Backbone as JSON Lines, residues from 0, in Angstrom:
{"i":0,"aa":"M","n":[0.83,-1.19,0.0],"ca":[0.0,0.0,0.0],"c":[0.88,1.26,0.0]}
{"i":1,"aa":"Y","n":[1.93,1.25,0.78],"ca":[2.85,2.38,0.85],"c":[3.46,2.65,-0.52]}
{"i":2,"aa":"Y","n":[3.85,1.58,-1.21],"ca":[4.46,1.68,-2.54],"c":[3.49,2.32,-3.53]}
{"i":3,"aa":"T","n":[2.22,1.92,-3.47],"ca":[1.2,2.46,-4.38],"c":[1.01,3.95,-4.15]}
{"i":4,"aa":"W","n":[0.94,4.38,-2.88],"ca":[0.77,5.8,-2.58],"c":[1.97,6.61,-3.03]}
{"i":5,"aa":"C","n":[3.18,6.09,-2.87],"ca":[4.38,6.81,-3.31],"c":[4.36,7.0,-4.82]}
{"i":6,"aa":"L","n":[3.96,5.96,-5.56],"ca":[3.87,6.08,-7.02],"c":[2.82,7.1,-7.42]}
{"i":7,"aa":"A","n":[1.67,7.09,-6.73],"ca":[0.6,8.03,-7.06],"c":[1.05,9.46,-6.82]}
{"i":8,"aa":"I","n":[1.72,9.71,-5.71],"ca":[2.21,11.06,-5.4],"c":[3.25,11.49,-6.42]}
{"i":9,"aa":"L","n":[4.15,10.59,-6.79],"ca":[5.18,10.9,-7.78],"c":[4.57,11.22,-9.14]}
{"i":10,"aa":"L","n":[3.57,10.45,-9.56],"ca":[2.91,10.69,-10.84],"c":[2.17,12.03,-10.85]}
{"i":11,"aa":"I","n":[1.48,12.35,-9.75],"ca":[0.77,13.63,-9.66],"c":[1.76,14.78,-9.71]}
{"i":12,"aa":"F","n":[2.88,14.67,-9.0],"ca":[3.89,15.72,-8.99],"c":[4.47,15.94,-10.38]}
{"i":13,"aa":"N","n":[4.82,14.87,-11.08],"ca":[5.39,15.0,-12.43],"c":[4.39,15.62,-13.4]}
{"i":14,"aa":"T","n":[3.13,15.21,-13.32],"ca":[2.11,15.76,-14.21],"c":[1.88,17.23,-13.93]}
{"i":15,"aa":"T","n":[1.79,17.61,-12.66],"ca":[1.56,19.01,-12.28],"c":[2.72,19.88,-12.72]}
{"i":16,"aa":"T","n":[3.93,19.43,-12.53],"ca":[5.12,20.19,-12.92],"c":[5.16,20.39,-14.43]}
{"i":17,"aa":"A","n":[4.9,19.35,-15.19],"ca":[4.91,19.45,-16.65],"c":[3.83,20.4,-17.14]}
{"i":18,"aa":"F","n":[2.63,20.35,-16.53],"ca":[1.55,21.23,-16.95],"c":[1.87,22.68,-16.62]}
{"i":19,"aa":"A","n":[2.48,22.94,-15.46],"ca":[2.86,24.3,-15.09],"c":[3.89,24.87,-16.07]}
{"i":20,"aa":"E","n":[4.87,24.06,-16.45],"ca":[5.86,24.51,-17.43],"c":[5.2,24.8,-18.77]}
{"i":21,"aa":"F","n":[4.29,23.93,-19.19],"ca":[3.6,24.13,-20.46],"c":[2.78,25.41,-20.43]}
{"i":22,"aa":"Q","n":[2.05,25.64,-19.35],"ca":[1.21,26.83,-19.22],"c":[2.06,28.09,-19.24]}
{"i":23,"aa":"E","n":[3.18,28.08,-18.57],"ca":[4.09,29.23,-18.54],"c":[4.64,29.51,-19.94]}
{"i":24,"aa":"N","n":[5.04,28.49,-20.66],"ca":[5.56,28.67,-22.02],"c":[4.51,29.24,-22.96]}
{"i":25,"aa":"V","n":[3.29,28.74,-22.87],"ca":[2.23,29.22,-23.76],"c":[1.87,30.66,-23.45]}
{"i":26,"aa":"S","n":[1.74,31.01,-22.18],"ca":[1.34,32.37,-21.83],"c":[2.43,33.38,-22.16]}
{"i":27,"aa":"S","n":[3.7,32.99,-22.15],"ca":[4.77,33.93,-22.45],"c":[4.94,34.17,-23.94]}
{"i":28,"aa":"S","n":[4.42,33.3,-24.79],"ca":[4.57,33.49,-26.24],"c":[3.24,33.41,-26.96]}
{"i":29,"aa":"I","n":[2.25,34.12,-26.45],"ca":[0.91,34.08,-27.02],"c":[0.74,35.09,-28.16]}
{"i":30,"aa":"S","n":[1.82,35.72,-28.61],"ca":[1.74,36.8,-29.6],"c":[1.18,36.33,-30.94]}
{"i":31,"aa":"S","n":[1.49,35.14,-31.37],"ca":[0.94,34.65,-32.64],"c":[0.58,33.18,-32.53]}
{"i":32,"aa":"Q","n":[-0.32,32.74,-33.37],"ca":[-0.78,31.35,-33.34],"c":[0.36,30.39,-33.65]}
{"i":33,"aa":"E","n":[1.27,30.74,-34.55],"ca":[2.38,29.87,-34.9],"c":[3.28,29.62,-33.7]}
{"i":34,"aa":"N","n":[3.55,30.66,-32.92],"ca":[4.39,30.49,-31.73],"c":[3.73,29.57,-30.72]}
{"i":35,"aa":"V","n":[2.43,29.72,-30.55],"ca":[1.72,28.88,-29.58],"c":[1.8,27.41,-29.99]}
{"i":36,"aa":"L","n":[1.61,27.12,-31.27],"ca":[1.69,25.73,-31.74],"c":[3.09,25.17,-31.57]}
{"i":37,"aa":"A","n":[4.11,25.97,-31.85],"ca":[5.49,25.51,-31.7],"c":[5.82,25.23,-30.25]}
{"i":38,"aa":"V","n":[5.39,26.12,-29.37],"ca":[5.66,25.93,-27.94],"c":[4.9,24.72,-27.42]}
{"i":39,"aa":"A","n":[3.66,24.53,-27.87],"ca":[2.86,23.4,-27.42],"c":[3.5,22.08,-27.82]}
{"i":40,"aa":"S","n":[4.0,22.0,-29.05],"ca":[4.62,20.74,-29.47],"c":[5.95,20.52,-28.76]}
{"i":41,"aa":"A","n":[6.69,21.58,-28.5],"ca":[7.96,21.44,-27.77],"c":[7.71,21.0,-26.34]}
{"i":42,"aa":"A","n":[6.68,21.56,-25.71],"ca":[6.37,21.18,-24.34],"c":[5.88,19.74,-24.29]}
{"i":43,"aa":"T","n":[5.14,19.33,-25.29],"ca":[4.65,17.95,-25.33],"c":[5.81,16.98,-25.43]}
{"i":44,"aa":"E","n":[6.82,17.29,-26.25],"ca":[7.98,16.42,-26.37],"c":[8.74,16.32,-25.06]}
{"i":45,"aa":"S","n":[8.92,17.44,-24.36],"ca":[9.64,17.37,-23.08],"c":[8.83,16.63,-22.04]}
{"i":46,"aa":"T","n":[7.5,16.73,-22.12],"ca":[6.65,16.01,-21.19],"c":[6.79,14.51,-21.4]}
{"i":47,"aa":"K","n":[6.91,14.08,-22.66],"ca":[7.08,12.65,-22.94],"c":[8.39,12.13,-22.35]}
{"i":48,"aa":"K","n":[9.43,12.93,-22.39],"ca":[10.72,12.49,-21.86],"c":[10.67,12.34,-20.34]}
{"i":49,"aa":"N","n":[9.9,13.2,-19.66],"ca":[9.83,13.17,-18.21],"c":[8.72,12.27,-17.69]}
{"i":50,"aa":"K","n":[7.94,11.69,-18.59],"ca":[6.8,10.88,-18.18],"c":[7.27,9.57,-17.55]}
{"i":51,"aa":"L","n":[6.7,9.25,-16.41],"ca":[7.04,8.02,-15.7],"c":[5.9,7.03,-15.89]}
{"i":52,"aa":"I","n":[6.21,5.88,-16.44],"ca":[5.23,4.82,-16.58],"c":[5.64,3.72,-15.61]}
{"i":53,"aa":"A","n":[4.81,3.49,-14.61],"ca":[5.15,2.51,-13.58],"c":[4.27,1.28,-13.76]}
{"i":54,"aa":"G","n":[4.84,0.15,-13.53],"ca":[4.1,-1.1,-13.64],"c":[5.06,-2.26,-13.79]}
{"i":55,"aa":"Y","n":[4.57,-3.45,-13.58],"ca":[5.38,-4.64,-13.67],"c":[4.95,-5.42,-14.9]}
{"i":56,"aa":"V","n":[5.86,-5.68,-15.82],"ca":[5.55,-6.45,-17.02],"c":[5.82,-7.92,-16.73]}
{"i":57,"aa":"E","n":[4.81,-8.74,-16.94],"ca":[4.96,-10.18,-16.69],"c":[4.47,-10.96,-17.9]}
{"i":58,"aa":"T","n":[4.84,-12.2,-17.96],"ca":[4.41,-13.08,-19.05],"c":[3.07,-13.69,-18.69]}
{"i":59,"aa":"A","n":[2.1,-13.56,-19.6],"ca":[0.76,-14.1,-19.37],"c":[0.47,-15.15,-20.44]}
{"i":60,"aa":"S","n":[-0.27,-16.19,-20.04],"ca":[-0.68,-17.24,-20.97],"c":[-2.11,-16.99,-21.42]}
{"i":61,"aa":"I","n":[-2.46,-17.52,-22.56],"ca":[-3.81,-17.34,-23.1],"c":[-4.54,-18.68,-23.08]}
{"i":62,"aa":"S","n":[-5.8,-18.65,-22.65],"ca":[-6.64,-19.84,-22.73],"c":[-7.83,-19.52,-23.63]}
{"i":63,"aa":"I","n":[-8.12,-20.42,-24.53],"ca":[-9.26,-20.27,-25.43],"c":[-10.16,-21.48,-25.23]}
{"i":64,"aa":"C","n":[-11.43,-21.23,-24.97],"ca":[-12.43,-22.28,-24.72],"c":[-12.0,-23.18,-23.57]}
{"i":65,"aa":"G","n":[-11.39,-22.62,-22.56],"ca":[-11.01,-23.38,-21.38],"c":[-9.72,-24.16,-21.51]}
{"i":66,"aa":"Q","n":[-9.09,-24.16,-22.66],"ca":[-7.83,-24.89,-22.85],"c":[-6.67,-23.91,-22.81]}
{"i":67,"aa":"M","n":[-5.67,-24.24,-22.01],"ca":[-4.46,-23.42,-21.96],"c":[-3.65,-23.7,-23.21]}
{"i":68,"aa":"L","n":[-3.3,-22.67,-23.92],"ca":[-2.49,-22.8,-25.12],"c":[-1.05,-22.42,-24.79]}
{"i":69,"aa":"P","n":[-0.1,-22.97,-25.51],"ca":[1.3,-22.61,-25.23],"c":[1.68,-21.26,-25.86]}
{"i":70,"aa":"I","n":[0.8,-20.28,-25.68],"ca":[1.03,-18.94,-26.23],"c":[1.26,-17.99,-25.06]}
{"i":71,"aa":"E","n":[2.31,-17.24,-25.14],"ca":[2.63,-16.31,-24.07],"c":[2.76,-14.9,-24.63]}
{"i":72,"aa":"V","n":[2.27,-13.92,-23.87],"ca":[2.39,-12.51,-24.25],"c":[2.92,-11.74,-23.05]}
{"i":73,"aa":"D","n":[3.54,-10.61,-23.32],"ca":[3.97,-9.73,-22.24],"c":[2.82,-8.79,-21.91]}
{"i":74,"aa":"A","n":[2.49,-8.7,-20.63],"ca":[1.38,-7.86,-20.19],"c":[1.82,-7.07,-18.97]}
{"i":75,"aa":"K","n":[1.28,-5.86,-18.84],"ca":[1.61,-5.03,-17.69],"c":[0.62,-5.32,-16.57]}
{"i":76,"aa":"L","n":[1.13,-5.56,-15.4],"ca":[0.32,-5.86,-14.23],"c":[-0.2,-4.57,-13.63]}
{"i":77,"aa":"D","n":[-1.5,-4.5,-13.37],"ca":[-2.11,-3.33,-12.74],"c":[-2.12,-3.56,-11.23]}
{"i":78,"aa":"T","n":[-1.29,-2.81,-10.52],"ca":[-1.15,-3.04,-9.08],"c":[-2.38,-2.62,-8.3]}
{"i":79,"aa":"G","n":[-3.23,-1.79,-8.88],"ca":[-4.42,-1.33,-8.17],"c":[-5.67,-2.15,-8.45]}
{"i":80,"aa":"A","n":[-5.58,-3.14,-9.3],"ca":[-6.75,-3.93,-9.67],"c":[-7.08,-4.98,-8.61]}
{"i":81,"aa":"D","n":[-8.37,-5.27,-8.47],"ca":[-8.8,-6.31,-7.54],"c":[-8.5,-7.7,-8.09]}
{"i":82,"aa":"S","n":[-8.59,-7.85,-9.4],"ca":[-8.27,-9.12,-10.03],"c":[-7.58,-8.84,-11.36]}
{"i":83,"aa":"T","n":[-6.92,-9.83,-11.89],"ca":[-6.23,-9.63,-13.17],"c":[-7.2,-9.9,-14.31]}
{"i":84,"aa":"S","n":[-7.09,-9.12,-15.35],"ca":[-7.92,-9.33,-16.53],"c":[-7.12,-8.93,-17.76]}
{"i":85,"aa":"F","n":[-7.53,-9.43,-18.87],"ca":[-6.8,-9.2,-20.11],"c":[-7.84,-9.08,-21.21]}
{"i":86,"aa":"H","n":[-7.92,-7.92,-21.86],"ca":[-8.91,-7.73,-22.91],"c":[-8.22,-7.23,-24.16]}
{"i":87,"aa":"A","n":[-8.42,-7.9,-25.26],"ca":[-7.85,-7.46,-26.54],"c":[-8.73,-7.98,-27.66]}
{"i":88,"aa":"T","n":[-8.74,-7.23,-28.75],"ca":[-9.44,-7.68,-29.95],"c":[-8.43,-7.75,-31.08]}
{"i":89,"aa":"D","n":[-8.79,-8.44,-32.12],"ca":[-7.91,-8.58,-33.29],"c":[-6.57,-9.21,-32.89]}
{"i":90,"aa":"I","n":[-6.64,-10.4,-32.31],"ca":[-5.44,-11.12,-31.88],"c":[-4.94,-12.0,-33.02]}
{"i":91,"aa":"V","n":[-3.68,-11.87,-33.36],"ca":[-3.06,-12.69,-34.4],"c":[-2.11,-13.67,-33.72]}
{"i":92,"aa":"I","n":[-2.31,-14.96,-33.97],"ca":[-1.51,-15.99,-33.32],"c":[-0.55,-16.62,-34.33]}
{"i":93,"aa":"N","n":[0.73,-16.6,-34.02],"ca":[1.75,-17.23,-34.85],"c":[2.04,-18.59,-34.23]}
{"i":94,"aa":"K","n":[1.54,-19.66,-34.84],"ca":[1.65,-20.99,-34.26],"c":[3.08,-21.52,-34.26]}
{"i":95,"aa":"K","n":[3.89,-21.11,-35.23],"ca":[5.27,-21.6,-35.28],"c":[6.11,-21.04,-34.13]}
{"i":96,"aa":"K","n":[5.97,-19.75,-33.87],"ca":[6.76,-19.12,-32.8],"c":[6.06,-19.17,-31.45]}
{"i":97,"aa":"K","n":[4.8,-19.61,-31.45],"ca":[3.99,-19.67,-30.24],"c":[3.93,-18.3,-29.56]}
{"i":98,"aa":"K","n":[3.76,-17.29,-30.36],"ca":[3.64,-15.91,-29.88],"c":[2.36,-15.32,-30.46]}
{"i":99,"aa":"S","n":[1.88,-14.27,-29.86],"ca":[0.71,-13.59,-30.39],"c":[0.96,-12.09,-30.43]}
{"i":100,"aa":"N","n":[0.32,-11.43,-31.36],"ca":[0.38,-9.99,-31.48],"c":[-0.99,-9.43,-31.19]}
{"i":101,"aa":"L","n":[-1.05,-8.44,-30.32],"ca":[-2.32,-7.81,-29.98],"c":[-2.37,-6.48,-30.73]}
{"i":102,"aa":"H","n":[-3.25,-6.39,-31.7],"ca":[-3.29,-5.21,-32.55],"c":[-4.15,-4.1,-31.99]}
{"i":103,"aa":"Q","n":[-5.16,-4.42,-31.2],"ca":[-6.06,-3.4,-30.71],"c":[-6.53,-3.77,-29.32]}
{"i":104,"aa":"F","n":[-6.48,-2.8,-28.41],"ca":[-6.94,-3.04,-27.04],"c":[-8.26,-2.37,-26.82]}
């Protein structure tokens, strides 16, 4: 529980800081529409670099019609969920490599 709260506080702090920097940049160069668009895209790029994505990636198996298949995918574990779930559409299964590609979530 302590770990979850620390991550939540860290994520809120990073998001708030990035938004404050973005707002300051936009308000200081509001003279023309072109400047605003350039500043917005520059701030977005710096926000992506500072973005923290937390989670544990684990290997998950797929069962179809109650049968466990020897297909494994990498999935991110949601630490705040009550139970684990996996939802995807348009799944392509490569039987030779025993891997699957998830095209749409």
